XYZ file of C-alpha atoms in Angstrom:
651
model
C 0.000 0.000 0.000
C 2.750 2.420 0.796
C 5.263 3.870 -1.575
C 7.825 4.430 1.071
C 8.854 7.043 3.541
C 10.742 9.755 1.795
C 12.631 12.739 3.062
C 11.137 15.858 1.621
C 13.577 17.776 -0.516
C 11.116 20.245 -1.876
C 7.395 20.415 -2.187
C 6.027 19.121 -5.457
C 3.435 20.908 -7.526
C 2.654 24.555 -6.879
C 5.731 25.299 -4.802
C 9.002 25.292 -6.721
C 12.475 26.544 -5.998
C 14.124 26.296 -9.376
C 15.187 23.875 -12.071
C 18.306 22.586 -10.317
C 21.751 22.176 -11.828
C 21.966 21.991 -15.582
C 24.759 20.371 -17.596
C 25.009 21.153 -21.278
C 28.102 19.440 -22.638
C 27.989 17.944 -26.093
C 30.465 16.770 -28.658
C 31.986 13.690 -30.176
C 34.105 12.954 -27.096
C 31.263 13.711 -24.712
C 31.744 12.300 -21.209
C 28.752 12.667 -18.903
C 29.402 14.759 -15.797
C 29.668 13.006 -12.458
C 26.160 12.628 -11.068
C 25.255 14.907 -8.208
C 22.972 13.937 -5.395
C 20.600 16.632 -4.231
C 21.973 17.274 -0.725
C 19.857 16.637 2.354
C 20.004 20.321 3.234
C 17.712 21.034 0.269
C 14.799 20.027 2.478
C 15.812 22.624 5.035
C 16.575 25.219 2.368
C 13.140 24.811 0.864
C 11.371 25.047 4.203
C 13.291 28.207 5.011
C 12.343 29.548 1.562
C 8.691 28.819 2.297
C 8.889 30.279 5.775
C 10.002 33.633 4.384
C 6.896 33.784 2.183
C 4.314 32.061 4.379
C 1.244 33.809 5.809
C -0.594 31.612 8.368
C -4.222 30.897 7.387
C -7.107 30.761 9.799
C -6.882 27.546 11.852
C -3.120 27.188 11.454
C -2.485 28.041 15.102
C -4.573 25.088 16.274
C -2.568 22.701 14.082
C 0.722 23.984 15.525
C -0.635 23.756 19.072
C -1.620 20.116 18.616
C 1.717 19.250 17.035
C 3.602 20.630 20.029
C 2.936 17.249 21.659
C 4.986 14.279 20.334
C 2.931 11.428 18.926
C 0.353 13.737 17.330
C -1.323 13.318 13.940
C -3.208 16.208 12.314
C -5.414 15.954 9.227
C -5.454 19.311 7.444
C -8.677 20.110 5.594
C -9.297 23.195 3.494
C -10.638 24.382 0.156
C -8.545 23.652 -2.969
C -6.186 26.508 -3.781
C -5.822 27.582 -0.150
C -2.211 26.471 0.111
C -2.921 23.358 2.168
C 0.354 21.622 1.357
C 2.441 24.661 2.220
C 0.527 25.016 5.483
C 1.216 21.339 6.253
C 4.941 21.738 5.597
C 5.086 24.843 7.776
C 3.100 23.159 10.556
C 5.732 20.433 10.680
C 8.685 22.789 10.312
C 10.422 23.299 13.641
C 12.100 26.731 13.861
C 13.997 25.799 17.033
C 15.399 22.685 15.356
C 15.108 23.313 11.602
C 17.286 20.316 10.741
C 14.912 17.889 12.500
C 14.094 14.790 10.446
C 11.430 15.571 7.821
C 9.915 12.563 6.041
C 7.319 12.498 3.265
C 5.074 9.493 2.805
C 3.573 8.732 -0.591
C 0.489 6.693 -1.356
C 0.860 4.047 -4.028
C -0.633 0.650 -4.758
C 2.800 -0.754 -5.650
C 3.621 -1.664 -2.032
C 7.200 -0.869 -2.944
C 8.333 0.095 0.519
C 7.258 1.023 4.029
C 8.541 3.370 6.688
C 8.714 2.868 10.429
C 8.471 6.270 12.158
C 11.175 7.111 14.675
C 11.069 9.445 17.645
C 11.281 13.052 16.492
C 10.354 12.287 12.870
C 8.046 14.785 11.172
C 5.931 13.031 8.551
C 3.958 14.575 5.693
C 1.307 12.683 3.711
C -0.197 14.730 0.881
C -3.495 13.251 -0.301
C -4.711 16.452 -1.961
C -4.395 15.064 -5.496
C -5.435 11.470 -4.845
C -7.957 9.799 -7.153
C -11.404 9.268 -5.692
C -11.205 5.500 -6.151
C -7.988 5.391 -4.086
C -9.237 7.467 -1.159
C -10.531 4.518 0.881
C -7.218 2.672 0.592
C -5.318 5.868 1.415
C -7.356 6.283 4.584
C -6.418 2.747 5.615
C -2.771 3.709 5.148
C -3.341 6.868 7.169
C -5.076 4.942 9.937
C -2.117 2.573 10.211
C 0.405 5.397 10.438
C -1.656 7.164 13.109
C -0.911 4.413 15.628
C 2.744 4.089 14.645
C 3.288 7.834 14.937
C 1.797 7.850 18.420
C 3.916 4.895 19.571
C 7.143 6.348 18.167
C 6.624 9.885 19.472
C 6.770 11.305 15.956
C 4.488 13.955 14.413
C 2.455 13.702 11.222
C 0.312 16.014 9.083
C -1.847 14.638 6.272
C -3.398 16.935 3.667
C -6.958 15.877 2.848
C -8.381 16.169 -0.678
C -10.945 18.812 0.303
C -12.690 20.516 3.181
C -15.502 17.942 2.947
C -15.210 15.336 5.716
C -18.270 13.219 4.914
C -16.204 10.518 3.178
C -13.637 10.433 5.985
C -13.590 7.449 8.342
C -15.406 8.415 11.572
C -12.423 7.355 13.689
C -10.201 9.844 11.866
C -12.467 12.875 12.118
C -11.175 13.785 15.589
C -7.785 14.484 13.983
C -9.084 17.096 11.518
C -8.062 20.750 11.683
C -9.828 22.999 9.172
C -7.921 25.913 7.664
C -9.066 28.806 5.506
C -7.364 30.918 2.859
C -4.590 33.233 3.965
C -4.949 36.924 3.134
C -4.063 37.149 -0.534
C -2.530 40.628 -0.409
C -0.369 39.634 2.540
C 0.874 36.544 0.675
C 1.606 38.610 -2.439
C 3.492 41.237 -0.465
C 5.611 38.598 1.305
C 6.550 37.040 -2.049
C 7.372 40.392 -3.635
C 9.512 41.468 -0.698
C 11.372 38.145 -0.835
C 11.973 38.730 -4.567
C 13.341 42.223 -3.829
C 10.359 43.979 -5.424
C 9.552 47.038 -3.333
C 6.158 48.650 -3.937
C 4.488 51.680 -2.382
C 1.658 50.912 0.103
C -1.060 51.977 -2.348
C 0.233 50.025 -5.351
C -1.462 46.781 -4.347
C -4.867 48.124 -3.431
C -6.463 48.555 -6.855
C -9.956 47.112 -7.245
C -8.956 45.086 -10.322
C -5.978 43.481 -8.588
C -7.995 42.637 -5.490
C -10.688 40.925 -7.554
C -8.096 38.823 -9.380
C -6.322 37.834 -6.175
C -9.542 36.593 -4.618
C -9.975 34.219 -7.570
C -6.348 33.035 -7.574
C -5.199 29.799 -5.996
C -2.189 30.335 -3.743
C 0.043 28.832 -6.430
C -1.211 31.552 -8.788
C -0.392 34.260 -6.238
C 3.155 32.894 -6.120
C 3.362 32.769 -9.908
C 1.942 36.287 -10.168
C 4.664 37.586 -7.842
C 7.278 35.913 -10.031
C 5.828 37.557 -13.141
C 5.905 40.969 -11.447
C 9.574 40.379 -10.665
C 10.192 39.468 -14.331
C 8.419 42.591 -15.529
C 10.506 44.720 -13.173
C 13.727 43.063 -14.352
C 12.817 43.898 -17.967
C 12.027 47.542 -17.134
C 13.551 48.476 -13.739
C 12.721 52.170 -14.144
C 9.109 51.573 -15.148
C 6.121 52.361 -12.933
C 4.829 49.673 -10.564
C 1.413 49.849 -12.225
C 3.006 48.739 -15.494
C 4.716 45.736 -13.821
C 1.459 44.706 -12.190
C -0.507 45.167 -15.414
C 1.912 43.025 -17.417
C 1.847 40.301 -14.788
C -1.962 40.289 -14.696
C -2.085 40.082 -18.475
C 0.342 37.154 -18.469
C -1.571 35.269 -15.780
C -5.036 35.930 -17.158
C -6.709 33.589 -19.593
C -5.375 34.658 -22.987
C -7.100 31.853 -24.872
C -9.579 34.152 -26.593
C -6.972 36.740 -27.550
C -4.531 34.175 -28.931
C -7.308 32.340 -30.766
C -8.255 35.559 -32.566
C -4.635 36.262 -33.472
C -4.103 32.728 -34.795
C -7.378 32.851 -36.776
C -6.169 36.053 -38.414
C -3.169 34.149 -39.801
C -4.708 32.614 -42.903
C -1.763 30.576 -44.150
C -0.172 27.424 -42.773
C 3.365 28.833 -43.116
C 2.466 31.832 -40.923
C 0.954 29.620 -38.245
C 3.929 27.273 -38.407
C 6.249 30.253 -37.955
C 4.258 31.443 -34.927
C 4.328 28.019 -33.291
C 8.025 27.567 -34.086
C 8.717 30.962 -32.527
C 6.725 30.053 -29.403
C 8.515 26.710 -29.014
C 11.952 28.207 -29.724
C 11.562 31.639 -28.120
C 15.042 32.893 -27.342
C 16.642 31.101 -30.298
C 17.977 32.826 -33.408
C 15.581 33.998 -36.110
C 17.385 31.713 -38.597
C 16.761 28.655 -36.413
C 13.114 29.577 -35.867
C 12.545 30.005 -39.621
C 14.416 26.783 -40.478
C 12.368 24.708 -38.035
C 9.131 26.363 -39.141
C 9.892 25.040 -42.635
C 10.668 21.599 -41.150
C 7.354 21.683 -39.311
C 5.505 22.266 -42.575
C 7.075 19.077 -43.908
C 5.821 17.022 -40.965
C 2.214 18.164 -40.609
C -0.513 18.313 -43.283
C -1.002 21.742 -44.870
C -1.735 23.422 -48.173
C 1.617 24.243 -49.828
C 2.413 27.747 -51.056
C 2.577 27.520 -54.868
C 4.172 30.942 -55.321
C 7.779 31.052 -56.568
C 10.275 31.646 -53.764
C 11.115 35.206 -54.835
C 7.439 36.163 -54.835
C 6.813 35.042 -51.270
C 7.053 37.358 -48.269
C 10.521 37.424 -46.771
C 11.229 36.542 -43.138
C 11.153 40.142 -41.908
C 7.743 40.731 -43.479
C 6.359 37.462 -42.120
C 7.582 38.241 -38.610
C 5.887 41.649 -38.652
C 2.547 39.939 -39.190
C 2.924 37.803 -36.067
C 1.489 39.075 -32.758
C 3.766 40.436 -30.033
C 6.898 39.156 -31.777
C 10.212 40.883 -32.411
C 13.855 40.156 -33.162
C 16.221 41.587 -30.563
C 19.652 43.142 -31.151
C 21.305 39.707 -31.048
C 19.041 38.377 -33.767
C 16.988 36.246 -31.384
C 13.231 35.836 -31.410
C 11.342 37.166 -28.381
C 7.723 37.867 -27.505
C 7.141 41.382 -26.200
C 4.135 40.550 -24.002
C 5.063 38.716 -20.830
C 4.466 34.920 -21.065
C 2.771 35.302 -24.469
C 4.813 32.441 -25.934
C 3.369 30.065 -23.321
C -0.162 31.145 -24.257
C 0.551 30.413 -27.929
C 1.900 26.948 -27.128
C -1.121 26.172 -24.985
C -3.483 27.318 -27.748
C -2.008 24.994 -30.369
C -1.962 22.006 -27.996
C -5.504 22.649 -26.810
C -7.332 23.553 -29.971
C -5.371 21.635 -32.614
C -4.965 18.189 -30.986
C -4.586 16.578 -34.390
C -1.200 18.256 -34.709
C 0.270 16.728 -31.541
C 1.708 13.627 -33.172
C 3.333 15.703 -35.897
C 4.649 18.170 -33.339
C 6.212 15.279 -31.459
C 8.032 14.164 -34.606
C 9.069 17.773 -35.171
C 10.644 18.036 -31.713
C 12.458 14.729 -32.222
C 13.733 15.988 -35.568
C 14.924 19.275 -34.039
C 16.720 17.490 -31.212
C 18.462 14.855 -33.323
C 19.377 17.003 -36.338
C 19.457 20.568 -35.006
C 20.059 23.627 -37.113
C 23.643 24.927 -36.706
C 22.351 28.035 -34.930
C 20.169 26.035 -32.507
C 22.308 25.906 -29.385
C 22.348 23.565 -26.409
C 20.176 25.872 -24.297
C 17.717 26.250 -27.188
C 17.313 22.476 -27.471
C 16.852 22.108 -23.724
C 14.179 24.815 -23.667
C 12.435 23.213 -26.644
C 12.295 19.838 -24.863
C 11.106 21.427 -21.616
C 8.312 23.319 -23.404
C 7.252 20.186 -25.252
C 7.284 18.219 -21.981
C 5.187 20.853 -20.208
C 2.545 20.665 -22.921
C 2.684 16.878 -22.999
C 2.063 16.732 -19.256
C -0.742 19.257 -19.515
C -2.351 17.133 -22.237
C -1.781 13.902 -20.226
C 0.424 12.513 -23.024
C 2.837 10.907 -20.588
C 3.273 7.809 -22.768
C 5.003 9.838 -25.471
C 7.220 11.447 -22.847
C 8.162 8.052 -21.386
C 9.076 6.847 -24.874
C 11.159 9.899 -25.727
C 12.983 9.839 -22.393
C 13.852 6.174 -22.894
C 15.021 6.633 -26.470
C 17.064 9.752 -25.755
C 18.611 8.216 -22.641
C 20.033 5.454 -24.843
C 21.887 8.049 -26.960
C 24.882 9.563 -25.117
C 24.568 12.833 -27.050
C 20.902 13.164 -26.059
C 21.270 12.559 -22.326
C 20.486 16.175 -21.404
C 17.228 16.071 -23.360
C 16.258 12.791 -21.676
C 17.055 14.251 -18.280
C 14.970 17.371 -19.027
C 11.912 15.194 -19.707
C 12.484 13.097 -16.587
C 13.063 16.148 -14.396
C 9.778 17.808 -15.314
C 7.930 14.508 -15.196
C 9.232 13.595 -11.751
C 8.391 17.038 -10.395
C 4.825 16.953 -11.744
C 2.164 16.842 -9.044
C -0.108 14.411 -10.903
C 2.212 12.339 -13.086
C 5.350 12.235 -10.919
C 4.376 8.840 -9.480
C 4.054 7.429 -13.005
C 7.550 8.635 -13.905
C 8.958 7.131 -10.705
C 7.280 3.839 -11.605
C 8.735 3.982 -15.134
C 12.236 4.567 -13.802
C 11.735 1.583 -11.487
C 10.759 -0.530 -14.508
C 13.876 0.567 -16.394
C 16.160 0.111 -13.387
C 14.982 -3.438 -12.752
C 15.305 -4.512 -16.386
C 18.198 -4.838 -18.781
C 19.930 -1.468 -18.749
C 22.963 -0.420 -20.778
C 25.572 2.138 -19.610
C 24.172 5.239 -21.357
C 20.636 5.085 -19.918
C 22.019 3.944 -16.570
C 23.934 7.222 -16.300
C 20.811 9.253 -17.125
C 18.673 7.314 -14.645
C 21.318 7.737 -11.939
C 21.275 11.482 -12.479
C 17.472 11.563 -12.436
C 17.500 9.690 -9.130
C 20.324 11.696 -7.578
C 19.496 15.188 -8.802
C 15.698 15.109 -8.851
C 14.056 12.169 -7.106
C 16.400 12.292 -4.096
C 15.092 15.753 -3.198
C 11.511 14.593 -2.741
C 11.542 10.781 -2.668
C 15.020 9.661 -1.560
C 13.833 6.220 -0.403
C 12.592 5.484 -3.892
C 15.754 6.978 -5.391
C 17.758 4.611 -3.197
C 15.788 1.564 -4.379
C 16.261 2.444 -8.032
C 19.945 3.273 -7.668
C 20.515 -0.026 -5.876
C 18.874 -1.945 -8.724
C 20.889 0.008 -11.296
C 24.136 -0.649 -9.434
C 23.348 -4.353 -9.227
C 22.585 -4.635 -12.927
C 25.444 -2.564 -14.298
C 28.028 -4.279 -12.086
C 31.612 -3.352 -11.347
C 32.375 -2.754 -15.015
C 29.353 -0.515 -15.469
C 29.285 3.274 -15.115
C 30.999 4.360 -11.899
C 28.537 7.270 -11.743
C 25.741 4.891 -10.743
C 27.598 3.528 -7.720
C 28.960 6.937 -6.738
C 25.461 8.422 -6.748
C 24.165 5.582 -4.578
C 26.990 5.964 -2.058
C 26.744 9.747 -1.985
C 23.022 9.529 -1.280
C 23.321 7.208 1.720
C 26.478 8.739 3.199
C 24.621 11.957 3.904
C 21.573 10.352 5.526
C 21.880 7.870 8.392
C 18.407 6.450 7.819
C 19.130 5.745 4.150
C 22.505 4.195 5.039
C 20.764 1.776 7.402
C 18.139 1.020 4.788
C 20.804 0.152 2.220
C 22.536 -2.120 4.742
C 19.213 -3.900 5.245
C 18.803 -4.281 1.475
C 22.335 -5.702 1.253
C 21.513 -8.201 4.009
C 18.398 -9.296 2.129
C 20.305 -9.476 -1.143
C 23.049 -11.601 0.372
C 20.364 -14.140 1.227
C 19.060 -14.198 -2.366
C 21.139 -16.290 -4.801
C 20.697 -13.936 -7.737
C 21.982 -10.837 -5.926
C 24.826 -12.192 -3.765
C 27.808 -11.320 -5.969
C 26.560 -7.819 -6.779
C 25.654 -6.953 -3.189
C 28.971 -8.266 -1.851
C 30.794 -5.870 -4.185
C 28.492 -2.955 -3.408
C 28.689 -3.456 0.367
C 32.471 -3.714 0.335
C 32.734 -0.612 -1.864
C 30.431 1.307 0.473
C 32.136 0.350 3.741
C 35.583 0.698 2.207
C 35.097 4.232 3.508
C 34.038 3.359 7.090
C 31.087 5.350 8.428
C 31.823 7.902 11.163
C 31.780 6.677 14.765
C 28.287 6.221 16.226
C 26.697 7.361 12.966
C 25.145 3.940 12.407
C 24.814 1.207 15.047
C 27.761 -1.164 15.166
C 25.452 -4.169 15.175
C 23.940 -3.071 11.831
C 27.422 -3.108 10.324
C 28.366 -6.341 12.074
C 25.383 -8.375 10.881
C 25.976 -7.330 7.272
C 29.702 -7.996 7.544
C 28.808 -11.411 9.004
C 26.717 -12.211 5.946
C 29.594 -11.179 3.651
C 32.129 -13.281 5.575
C 29.724 -16.207 5.261
C 29.055 -16.053 1.512
C 32.200 -14.481 -0.002
C 35.756 -15.709 -0.434
C 38.523 -14.061 1.595
C 40.135 -12.569 -1.502
C 36.879 -10.722 -2.170
C 36.675 -8.975 1.206
C 40.347 -8.745 2.195
C 40.875 -5.309 0.609
C 37.967 -3.817 2.568
C 39.410 -5.220 5.824
C 42.778 -3.674 4.907
C 41.050 -0.294 4.568
C 39.337 -0.710 7.929
C 42.649 -1.505 9.600
C 44.192 1.555 7.925
C 41.300 3.650 9.258
C 41.843 2.097 12.709
C 45.469 3.158 12.586
C 44.579 6.726 11.521
C 42.013 7.181 14.306
C 43.045 5.003 17.274
C 39.983 5.617 19.527
C 37.495 5.029 16.727
C 39.681 2.271 15.343
C 38.942 -0.008 18.274
C 35.296 0.081 17.247
C 36.101 -0.919 13.667
C 38.126 -3.904 14.790
C 35.380 -4.909 17.244
C 32.810 -4.880 14.442
C 34.947 -7.177 12.285
C 35.553 -9.630 15.111
C 31.882 -9.622 16.084
C 30.982 -10.325 12.453
C 33.095 -13.493 12.588
C 30.562 -14.859 15.103
C 33.301 -16.844 16.874
C 33.598 -19.154 13.853
C 37.199 -20.399 13.619
C 37.410 -20.256 9.826
C 36.275 -16.607 9.751
C 38.559 -15.569 12.611
C 41.455 -17.318 10.895
C 40.665 -15.421 7.706
C 40.695 -12.114 9.585
C 43.969 -13.071 11.268
C 45.655 -13.847 7.947
C 44.264 -10.669 6.409
C 45.812 -8.653 9.239
C 49.190 -10.264 8.513
C 48.866 -9.365 4.823
C 48.009 -5.765 5.706
C 51.146 -5.411 7.851
C 53.438 -7.077 5.319
C 51.982 -5.188 2.366
C 52.542 -1.711 3.812
C 55.489 0.609 3.099
C 58.572 -0.346 5.142
C 58.429 2.840 7.229
C 54.783 2.093 8.199
C 55.116 -1.550 9.166
C 55.914 -0.941 12.794
C 52.837 1.245 13.271
C 50.708 -1.233 11.354
C 52.004 -4.095 13.482
C 50.847 -2.251 16.614
C 47.310 -2.015 15.237
C 47.409 -5.634 14.076
C 48.547 -6.802 17.517
C 45.443 -5.294 19.094
C 43.347 -6.849 16.340
C 44.843 -10.286 16.968
C 44.266 -9.910 20.673
C 40.541 -9.325 20.002
C 40.532 -12.425 17.764
C 42.116 -14.481 20.565
C 39.491 -13.308 23.039
C 36.728 -14.235 20.588
C 38.195 -17.775 20.410
C 38.398 -18.064 24.180
C 42.182 -17.876 24.175
C 43.880 -16.048 27.012
C 44.884 -12.730 25.446
C 48.584 -12.124 25.017
C 50.093 -8.814 26.080
C 49.944 -6.574 22.962
C 53.564 -5.499 23.410
C 54.690 -9.117 23.563
C 52.631 -9.938 20.503
C 54.235 -7.017 18.682
C 57.733 -8.234 19.600
C 56.815 -11.740 18.441
C 55.566 -10.369 15.154
C 58.759 -8.365 14.649
C 60.880 -11.462 15.282
C 58.808 -13.367 12.735
C 59.483 -10.686 10.134
């Protein structure tokens, strides 16, 4: 029933902090950049970002009061568009301990994973977008977590689909806190101030603005503030009324206006040029014109029979298009704020028969780009196509394109752009996570494995790190030691920054070492991971010991000897912590003579294999190690100094 407990990296859907790192490196000798894992602090960064813009709605104080007591679950109910998710995140955010564990739970029928709450955990379950047919099952999940949260002393907030509680289980109704809408003007002002847009007190009190704000969802208020900031950036000396007017025009429904403008363009070539300009806004005029001509070859239209010299030239054709101009650098731009997005939406909405041809056109532009179509132009084209595909629920095409492009090393950035937007989508993100799981558990070659590792590390890890871990583990198993190092590095980087994920991976290793098909891969992965020993007391010693015990039981000594050498080297570098590392290894031997003998011989090899000027220091560490081995065998321990002298005589 559950899709795993996941540490929130950023809220999905209406709240968004930016597109993340972008890599745009192409060429014949292209080598993909090392994958980057979205750091755990992103969760804190995003909550601090929200806190600076948050205005508490009516009822929020009651939710915070209830959550002051450990073991509390709150169900947040409110009208759609009231900012329920943001309120839930802020209710769980702890200003006195902002780095407190923050875990997001996701509902899914895959039963892929489950989370056991721990003391101090703050859990978020967002059911605001759940399908009606899944609501009963989601409530069963919620009911189960209610008891576990109380027992563990954690705290949980669940966002209900609406303010209506009639379909809610009677037992859960006592947990409901109803919230209202925050004051729209206050929310807008907080966003503008955070974006460094300073307005006079009277600028925001126009009747027209107030009426619009009352109709806006909170996500629209946030978007409106961003558009005001864009308008100011384009004309810093302009009047505030002009910035506000442009932003309102961009956010209002332009469907009628754009429809009239498109209808006024009587020829297919003019419409193709307008759509090409909207999809490639920011690219050169040459590239826009070239791809407009390519578009005409891919979609049905009535050809222009006039000789080439009798047709209107590019400058004349551009003048006939609405709100379009060529800037000083020769690049196409739309004068009206966000007008290009309105044009794209019009074509996708009102000319659905063109979608298949437009898909082929985007593929053509990506694989055989015009010389003046740069890397950033291609990325923007793919992102705009993906946005429209998601809006039109054409996720199957996006899955196909992401898979095909991921298999082409030169198209990895385009594949990642599709996956990034898909994973971040409020409605279809779960479907993209499921598709990546399907790819990761199948036959995967190096090129797509690199793309999937980046999608997991850079995108999924910010919002669903448990699921990112599962997929990275499968990828690392299937690509093996000779596969892309980026896959394993991303997996290790993810778990080394999060104790809970580290423990979860150890548990997966333990399970894998008991499954014949995964033993060899998980032995290698475990030894690679612990080759850099975890910090003292970061994970329980017994969790390390039981997994080491499984490795010592199923693997040959030559497979694990190098990792033991590294642990002994770490023990030498940090003597107090080193005792712990040696204790873990001896405990993992479980007093079995053959394992203890293997550890003893490995210690000898480590001493003998070191540089001559280090052997004495190594022998001192090894003597303590051997003493622990003797104790484990019930042998009276020898004085370490005497053992060291005996070892030196042997050498």
